[in-house]
Tab-separated table of C-alpha atoms in Angstrom:
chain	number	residue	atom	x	y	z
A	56	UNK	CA	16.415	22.910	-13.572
A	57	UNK	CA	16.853	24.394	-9.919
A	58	UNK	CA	12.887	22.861	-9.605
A	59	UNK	CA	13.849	19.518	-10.231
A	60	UNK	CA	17.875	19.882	-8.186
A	61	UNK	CA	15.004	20.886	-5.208
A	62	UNK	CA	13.034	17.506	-5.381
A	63	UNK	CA	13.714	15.530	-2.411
A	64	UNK	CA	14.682	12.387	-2.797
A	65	UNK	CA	12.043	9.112	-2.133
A	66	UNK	CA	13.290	5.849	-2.509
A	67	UNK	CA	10.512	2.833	-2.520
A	68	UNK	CA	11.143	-1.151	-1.507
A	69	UNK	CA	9.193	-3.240	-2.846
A	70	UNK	CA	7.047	-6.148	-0.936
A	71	UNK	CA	8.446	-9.915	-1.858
A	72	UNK	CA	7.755	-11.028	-4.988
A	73	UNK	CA	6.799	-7.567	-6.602
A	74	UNK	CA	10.079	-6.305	-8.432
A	75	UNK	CA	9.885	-2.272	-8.116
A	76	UNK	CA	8.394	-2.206	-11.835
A	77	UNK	CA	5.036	-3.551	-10.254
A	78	UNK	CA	4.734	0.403	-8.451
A	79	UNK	CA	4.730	2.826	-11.922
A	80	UNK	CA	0.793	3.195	-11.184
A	81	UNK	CA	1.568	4.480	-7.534
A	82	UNK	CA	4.420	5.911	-7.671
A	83	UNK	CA	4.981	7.777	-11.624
A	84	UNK	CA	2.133	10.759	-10.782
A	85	UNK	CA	5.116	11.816	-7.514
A	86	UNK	CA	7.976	12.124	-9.535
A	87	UNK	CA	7.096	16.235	-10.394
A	88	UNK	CA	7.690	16.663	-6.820
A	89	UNK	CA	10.111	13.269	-5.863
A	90	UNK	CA	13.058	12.558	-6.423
A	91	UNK	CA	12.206	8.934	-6.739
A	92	UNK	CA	14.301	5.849	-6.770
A	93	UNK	CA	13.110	2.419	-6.618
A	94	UNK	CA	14.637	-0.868	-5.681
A	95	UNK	CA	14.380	-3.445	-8.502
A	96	UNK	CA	14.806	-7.017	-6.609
A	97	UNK	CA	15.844	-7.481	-2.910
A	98	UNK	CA	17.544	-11.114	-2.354
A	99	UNK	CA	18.828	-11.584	-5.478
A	100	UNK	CA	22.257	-9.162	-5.270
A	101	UNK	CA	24.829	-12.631	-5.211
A	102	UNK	CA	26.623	-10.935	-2.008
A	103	UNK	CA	23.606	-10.321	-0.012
A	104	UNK	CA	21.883	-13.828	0.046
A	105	UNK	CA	18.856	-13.809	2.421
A	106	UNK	CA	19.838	-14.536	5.613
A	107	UNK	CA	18.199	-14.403	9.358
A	108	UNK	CA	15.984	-12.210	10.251
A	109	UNK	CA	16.825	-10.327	6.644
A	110	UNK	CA	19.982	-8.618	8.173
A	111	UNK	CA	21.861	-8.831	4.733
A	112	UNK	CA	18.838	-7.325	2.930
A	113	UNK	CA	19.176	-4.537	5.057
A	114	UNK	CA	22.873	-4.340	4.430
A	115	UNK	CA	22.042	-4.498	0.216
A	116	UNK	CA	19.162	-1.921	0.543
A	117	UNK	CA	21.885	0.664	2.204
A	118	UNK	CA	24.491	0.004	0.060
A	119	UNK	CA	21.701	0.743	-2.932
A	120	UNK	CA	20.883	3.663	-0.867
A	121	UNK	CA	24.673	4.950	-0.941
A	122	UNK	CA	25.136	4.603	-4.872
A	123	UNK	CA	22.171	6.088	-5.468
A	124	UNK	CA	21.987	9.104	-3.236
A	125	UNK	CA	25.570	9.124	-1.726
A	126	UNK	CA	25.208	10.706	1.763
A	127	UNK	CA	22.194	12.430	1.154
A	128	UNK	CA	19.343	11.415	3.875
A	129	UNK	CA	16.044	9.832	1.823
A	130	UNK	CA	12.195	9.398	2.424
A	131	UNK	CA	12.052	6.321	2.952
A	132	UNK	CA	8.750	4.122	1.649
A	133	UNK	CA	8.589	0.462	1.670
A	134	UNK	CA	5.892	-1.901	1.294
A	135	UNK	CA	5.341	-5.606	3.226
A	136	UNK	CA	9.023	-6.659	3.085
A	137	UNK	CA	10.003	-3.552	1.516
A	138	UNK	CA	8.864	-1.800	4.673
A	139	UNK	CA	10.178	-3.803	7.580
A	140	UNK	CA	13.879	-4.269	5.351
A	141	UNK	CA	13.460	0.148	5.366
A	142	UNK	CA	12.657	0.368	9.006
A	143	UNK	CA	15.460	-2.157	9.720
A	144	UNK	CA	17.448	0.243	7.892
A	145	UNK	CA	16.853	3.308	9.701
A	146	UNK	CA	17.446	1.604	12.842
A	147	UNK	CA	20.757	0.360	11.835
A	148	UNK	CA	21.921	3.720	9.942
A	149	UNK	CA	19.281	6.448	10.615
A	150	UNK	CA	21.648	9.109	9.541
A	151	UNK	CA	20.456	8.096	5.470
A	152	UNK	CA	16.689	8.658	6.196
A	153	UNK	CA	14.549	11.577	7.077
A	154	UNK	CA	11.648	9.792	8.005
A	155	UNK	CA	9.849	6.213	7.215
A	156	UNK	CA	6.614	5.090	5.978
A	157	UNK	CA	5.720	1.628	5.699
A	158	UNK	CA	2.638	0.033	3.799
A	159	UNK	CA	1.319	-3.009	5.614
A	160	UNK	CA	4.692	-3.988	7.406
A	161	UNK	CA	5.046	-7.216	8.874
A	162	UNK	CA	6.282	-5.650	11.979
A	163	UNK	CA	5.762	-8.971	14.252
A	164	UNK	CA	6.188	-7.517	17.907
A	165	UNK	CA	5.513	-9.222	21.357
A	166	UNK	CA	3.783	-12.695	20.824
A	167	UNK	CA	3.782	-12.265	17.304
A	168	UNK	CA	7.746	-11.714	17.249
A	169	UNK	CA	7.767	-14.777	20.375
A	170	UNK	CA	5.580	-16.741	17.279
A	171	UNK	CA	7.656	-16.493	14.559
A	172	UNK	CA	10.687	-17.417	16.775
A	173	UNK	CA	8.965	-20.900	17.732
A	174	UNK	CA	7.768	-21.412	14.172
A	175	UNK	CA	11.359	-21.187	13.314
A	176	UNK	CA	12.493	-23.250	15.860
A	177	UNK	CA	10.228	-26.016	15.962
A	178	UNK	CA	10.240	-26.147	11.829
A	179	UNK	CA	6.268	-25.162	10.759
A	180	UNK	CA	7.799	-21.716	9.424
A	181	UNK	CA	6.195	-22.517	5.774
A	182	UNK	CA	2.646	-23.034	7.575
A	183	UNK	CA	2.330	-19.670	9.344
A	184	UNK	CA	4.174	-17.554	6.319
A	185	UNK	CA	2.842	-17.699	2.698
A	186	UNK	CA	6.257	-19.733	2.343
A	187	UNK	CA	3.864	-22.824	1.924
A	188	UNK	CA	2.105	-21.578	-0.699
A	189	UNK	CA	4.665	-20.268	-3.171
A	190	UNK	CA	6.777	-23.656	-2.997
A	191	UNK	CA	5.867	-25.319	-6.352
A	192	UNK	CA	4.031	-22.282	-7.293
A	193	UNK	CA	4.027	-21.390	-11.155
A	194	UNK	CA	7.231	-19.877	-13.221
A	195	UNK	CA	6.201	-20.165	-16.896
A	196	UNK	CA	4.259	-18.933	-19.428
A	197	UNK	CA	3.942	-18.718	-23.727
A	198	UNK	CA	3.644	-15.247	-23.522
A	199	UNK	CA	3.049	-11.848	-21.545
A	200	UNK	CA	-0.797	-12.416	-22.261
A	201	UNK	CA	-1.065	-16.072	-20.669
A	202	UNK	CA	0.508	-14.467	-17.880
A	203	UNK	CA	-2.067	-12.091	-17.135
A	204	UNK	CA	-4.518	-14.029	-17.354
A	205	UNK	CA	-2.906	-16.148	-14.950
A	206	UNK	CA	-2.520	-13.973	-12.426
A	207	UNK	CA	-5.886	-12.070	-12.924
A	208	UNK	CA	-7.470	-15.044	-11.639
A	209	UNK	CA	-5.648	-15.424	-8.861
A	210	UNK	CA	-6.739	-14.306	-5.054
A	211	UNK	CA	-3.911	-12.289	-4.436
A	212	UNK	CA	-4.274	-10.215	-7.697
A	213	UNK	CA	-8.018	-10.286	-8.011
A	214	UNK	CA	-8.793	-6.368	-7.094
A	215	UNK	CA	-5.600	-5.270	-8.812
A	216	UNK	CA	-6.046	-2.098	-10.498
A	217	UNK	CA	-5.292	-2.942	-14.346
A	218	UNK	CA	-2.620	-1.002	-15.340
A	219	UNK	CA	-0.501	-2.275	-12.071
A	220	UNK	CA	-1.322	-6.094	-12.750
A	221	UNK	CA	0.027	-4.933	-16.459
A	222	UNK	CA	2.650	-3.246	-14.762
A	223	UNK	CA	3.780	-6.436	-12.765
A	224	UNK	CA	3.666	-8.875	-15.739
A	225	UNK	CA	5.454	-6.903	-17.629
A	226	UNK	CA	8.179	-5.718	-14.774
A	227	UNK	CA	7.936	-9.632	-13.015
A	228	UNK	CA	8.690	-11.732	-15.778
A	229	UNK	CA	11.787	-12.056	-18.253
A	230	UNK	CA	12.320	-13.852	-21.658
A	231	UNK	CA	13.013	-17.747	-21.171
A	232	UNK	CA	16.204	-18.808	-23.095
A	233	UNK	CA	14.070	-22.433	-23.200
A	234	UNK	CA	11.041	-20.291	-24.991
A	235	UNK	CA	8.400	-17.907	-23.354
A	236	UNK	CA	8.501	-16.195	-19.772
A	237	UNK	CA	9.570	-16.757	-16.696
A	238	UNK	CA	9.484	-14.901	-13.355
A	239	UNK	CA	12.254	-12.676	-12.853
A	240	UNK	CA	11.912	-12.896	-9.199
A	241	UNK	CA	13.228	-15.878	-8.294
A	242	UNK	CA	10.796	-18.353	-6.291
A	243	UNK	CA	13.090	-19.917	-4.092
A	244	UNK	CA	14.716	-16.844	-2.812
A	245	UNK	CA	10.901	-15.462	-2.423
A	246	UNK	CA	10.284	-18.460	-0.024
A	247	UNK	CA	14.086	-17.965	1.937
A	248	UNK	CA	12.551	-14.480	2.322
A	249	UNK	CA	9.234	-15.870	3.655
A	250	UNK	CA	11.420	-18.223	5.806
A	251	UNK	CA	13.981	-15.414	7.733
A	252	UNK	CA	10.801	-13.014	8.252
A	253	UNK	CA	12.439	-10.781	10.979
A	254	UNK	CA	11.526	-11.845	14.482
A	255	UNK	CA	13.353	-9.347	16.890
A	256	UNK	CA	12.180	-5.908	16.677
A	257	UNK	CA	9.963	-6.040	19.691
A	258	UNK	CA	11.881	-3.459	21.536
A	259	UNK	CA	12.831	-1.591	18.121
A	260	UNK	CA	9.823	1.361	18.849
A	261	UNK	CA	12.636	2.535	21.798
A	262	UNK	CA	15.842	2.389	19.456
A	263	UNK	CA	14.199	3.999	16.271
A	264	UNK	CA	15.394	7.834	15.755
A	265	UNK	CA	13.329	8.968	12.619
A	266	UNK	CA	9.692	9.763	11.822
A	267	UNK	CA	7.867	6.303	11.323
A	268	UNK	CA	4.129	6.452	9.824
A	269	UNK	CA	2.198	3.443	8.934
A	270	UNK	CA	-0.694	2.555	6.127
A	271	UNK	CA	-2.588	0.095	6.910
A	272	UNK	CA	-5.140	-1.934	4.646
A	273	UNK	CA	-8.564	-1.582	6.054
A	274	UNK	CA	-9.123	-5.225	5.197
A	275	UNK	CA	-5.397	-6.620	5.748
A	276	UNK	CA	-5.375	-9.907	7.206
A	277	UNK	CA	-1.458	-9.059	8.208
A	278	UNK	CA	-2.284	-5.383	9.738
A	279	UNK	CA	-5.435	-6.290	12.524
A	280	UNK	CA	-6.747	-3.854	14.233
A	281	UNK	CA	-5.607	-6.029	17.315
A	282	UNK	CA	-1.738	-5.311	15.854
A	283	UNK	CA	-2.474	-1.735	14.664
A	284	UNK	CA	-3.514	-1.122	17.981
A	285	UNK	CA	-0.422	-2.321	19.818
A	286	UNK	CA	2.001	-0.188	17.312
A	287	UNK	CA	-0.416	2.485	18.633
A	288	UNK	CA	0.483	2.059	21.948
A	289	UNK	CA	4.345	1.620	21.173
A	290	UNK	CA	4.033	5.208	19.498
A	291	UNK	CA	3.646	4.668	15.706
A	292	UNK	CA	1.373	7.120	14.039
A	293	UNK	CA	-1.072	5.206	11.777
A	294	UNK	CA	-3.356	5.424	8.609
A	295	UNK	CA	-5.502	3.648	6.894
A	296	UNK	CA	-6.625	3.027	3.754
A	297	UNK	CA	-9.182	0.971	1.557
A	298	UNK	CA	-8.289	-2.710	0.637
A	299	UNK	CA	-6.033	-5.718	1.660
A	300	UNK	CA	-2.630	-6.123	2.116
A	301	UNK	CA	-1.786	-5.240	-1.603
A	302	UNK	CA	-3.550	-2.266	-1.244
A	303	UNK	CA	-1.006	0.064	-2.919
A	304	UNK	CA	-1.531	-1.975	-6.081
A	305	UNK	CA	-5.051	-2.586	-5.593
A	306	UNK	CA	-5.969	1.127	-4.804
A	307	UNK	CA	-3.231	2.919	-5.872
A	308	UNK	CA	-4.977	6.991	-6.090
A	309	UNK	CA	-5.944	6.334	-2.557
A	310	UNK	CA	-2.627	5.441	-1.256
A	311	UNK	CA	-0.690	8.048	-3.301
A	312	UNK	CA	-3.251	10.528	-1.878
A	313	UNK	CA	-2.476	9.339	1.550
A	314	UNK	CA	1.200	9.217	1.750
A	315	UNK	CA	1.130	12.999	0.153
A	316	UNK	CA	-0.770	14.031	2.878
A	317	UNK	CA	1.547	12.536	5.527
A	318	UNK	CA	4.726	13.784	3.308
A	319	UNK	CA	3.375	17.107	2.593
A	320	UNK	CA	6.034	18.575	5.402
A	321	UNK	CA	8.718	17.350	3.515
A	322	UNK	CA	7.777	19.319	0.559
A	323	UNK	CA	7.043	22.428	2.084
A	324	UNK	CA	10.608	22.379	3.925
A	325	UNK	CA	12.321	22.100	0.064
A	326	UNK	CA	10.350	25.054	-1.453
């Protein structure tokens, strides 16, 4: 019993789309040494609606933080929006996290962050954000099956390892009161997310006042090595990691391996 009272607590955001289900094949092997909490769906809480630059998310992911751990400080681990809504977090209340580490963050800075601002402005958000792409996008299916074949043959899920594209089927969809299954994450909030993609943390690296480390995908097409390198220079400390930007899904053993290794501090101060 005092073994597990000693296991310090991890919680884990999820990137949009991905309900916190889709992570058992990353995350289940740390939980003999984690305390670990995941967040089911950001967005969809009815008093947080997505908002700009996802200040309310980061207002529902604390509050989740506070019911779960009460004023005990967390790891912190987010993926895509997962990881920018955690960072957002620690700059706004850094007194609930010991340190950060974001997967693949869509940390826009400098002309990406002066980008997303015009995009916004001038209305051609959906074109530069997968926004686009997920209006009209598929909701329904008979059965869990269909579903996976679906998605198997789809770009974004192609090098999924198995058991997590199982894993999201079966945490990502819900029993349709009209017959079948439908996504549980809701695609219109996943495009308002899309939409409000946060666009003012260019100065952020000077404000933050915990750890931050950052996986990268070796093949991202959101983490370059052209943005890698500037969080570099702003003081980041960075990994990387085979595959894309879905790489915790896609290589999971790899990514667990490499998040231990930048964790392993954490564990050594509980023992």
């Amino acid at each position: 019993m005092n073994s597990i009272l000693k296991r310090p607590p991890l919680h884990f955001a999820h990137a949009n789309g991905f309900p916190g289900g889709s992570y058992r094949v990353l995350l289940d092997p740390m939980r003999s040494d984690w305390d670990i909490h995941v967040l089911d769906k950001l967005g969809h809480h009815p008093d947080f609606p997505v908002n700009h630059n996802w200040q309310n998310l980061v207002d529902e992911l604390l509050l989740h933080l506070h019911e779960t751990f009460g004023d005990q400080p967390v790891i912190g681990v987010g993926h895509s929006l997962g990881s920018v809504v955690t960072y957002m977090a620690a700059l706004k209340a850094p007194h609930r996290f010991r340190r950060v580490v974001l997967l693949d963050p869509p940390l826009m800075m400098g002309w990406d962050s002066l980008g997303l601002k015009l995009a916004k402005r001038l209305g051609f958000i959906d074109k530069v954000t997968p926004a686009g792409i997920t209006r009209g996008r598929r909701s329904h299916w008979p059965d869990v099956t269909s579903a996976e074949a679906y998605f198997g043959q789809k770009r974004l899920f192609k090098n999924f390892h198995p058991q997590a594209l199982k894993d999201y089927v079966v945490s990502g969809t819900e029993p349709d009161p009209k017959g079948g299954i439908r996504l549980r994450f809701e695609p219109k909030v996943e495009i308002e997310i899309f939409r409000h993609l946060a666009d003012h943390l260019s100065r952020s690296h000077r404000k933050i006042q915990v750890p931050v480390a950052i996986i990268r995908g070796e093949d991202s097409d959101l983490m370059t090595d052209a943005r890698i390198a500037k969080l570099k220079k702003r003081g980041f400390d960075c990994y990387h990691v085979p595959g894309g930007h879905m790489f915790p899904l896609e290589h999971p053993d790899v990514t667990r391996h490499c998040l231990t290794q930048i964790l392993q501090d954490e564990l050594k101060g509980e023992s």
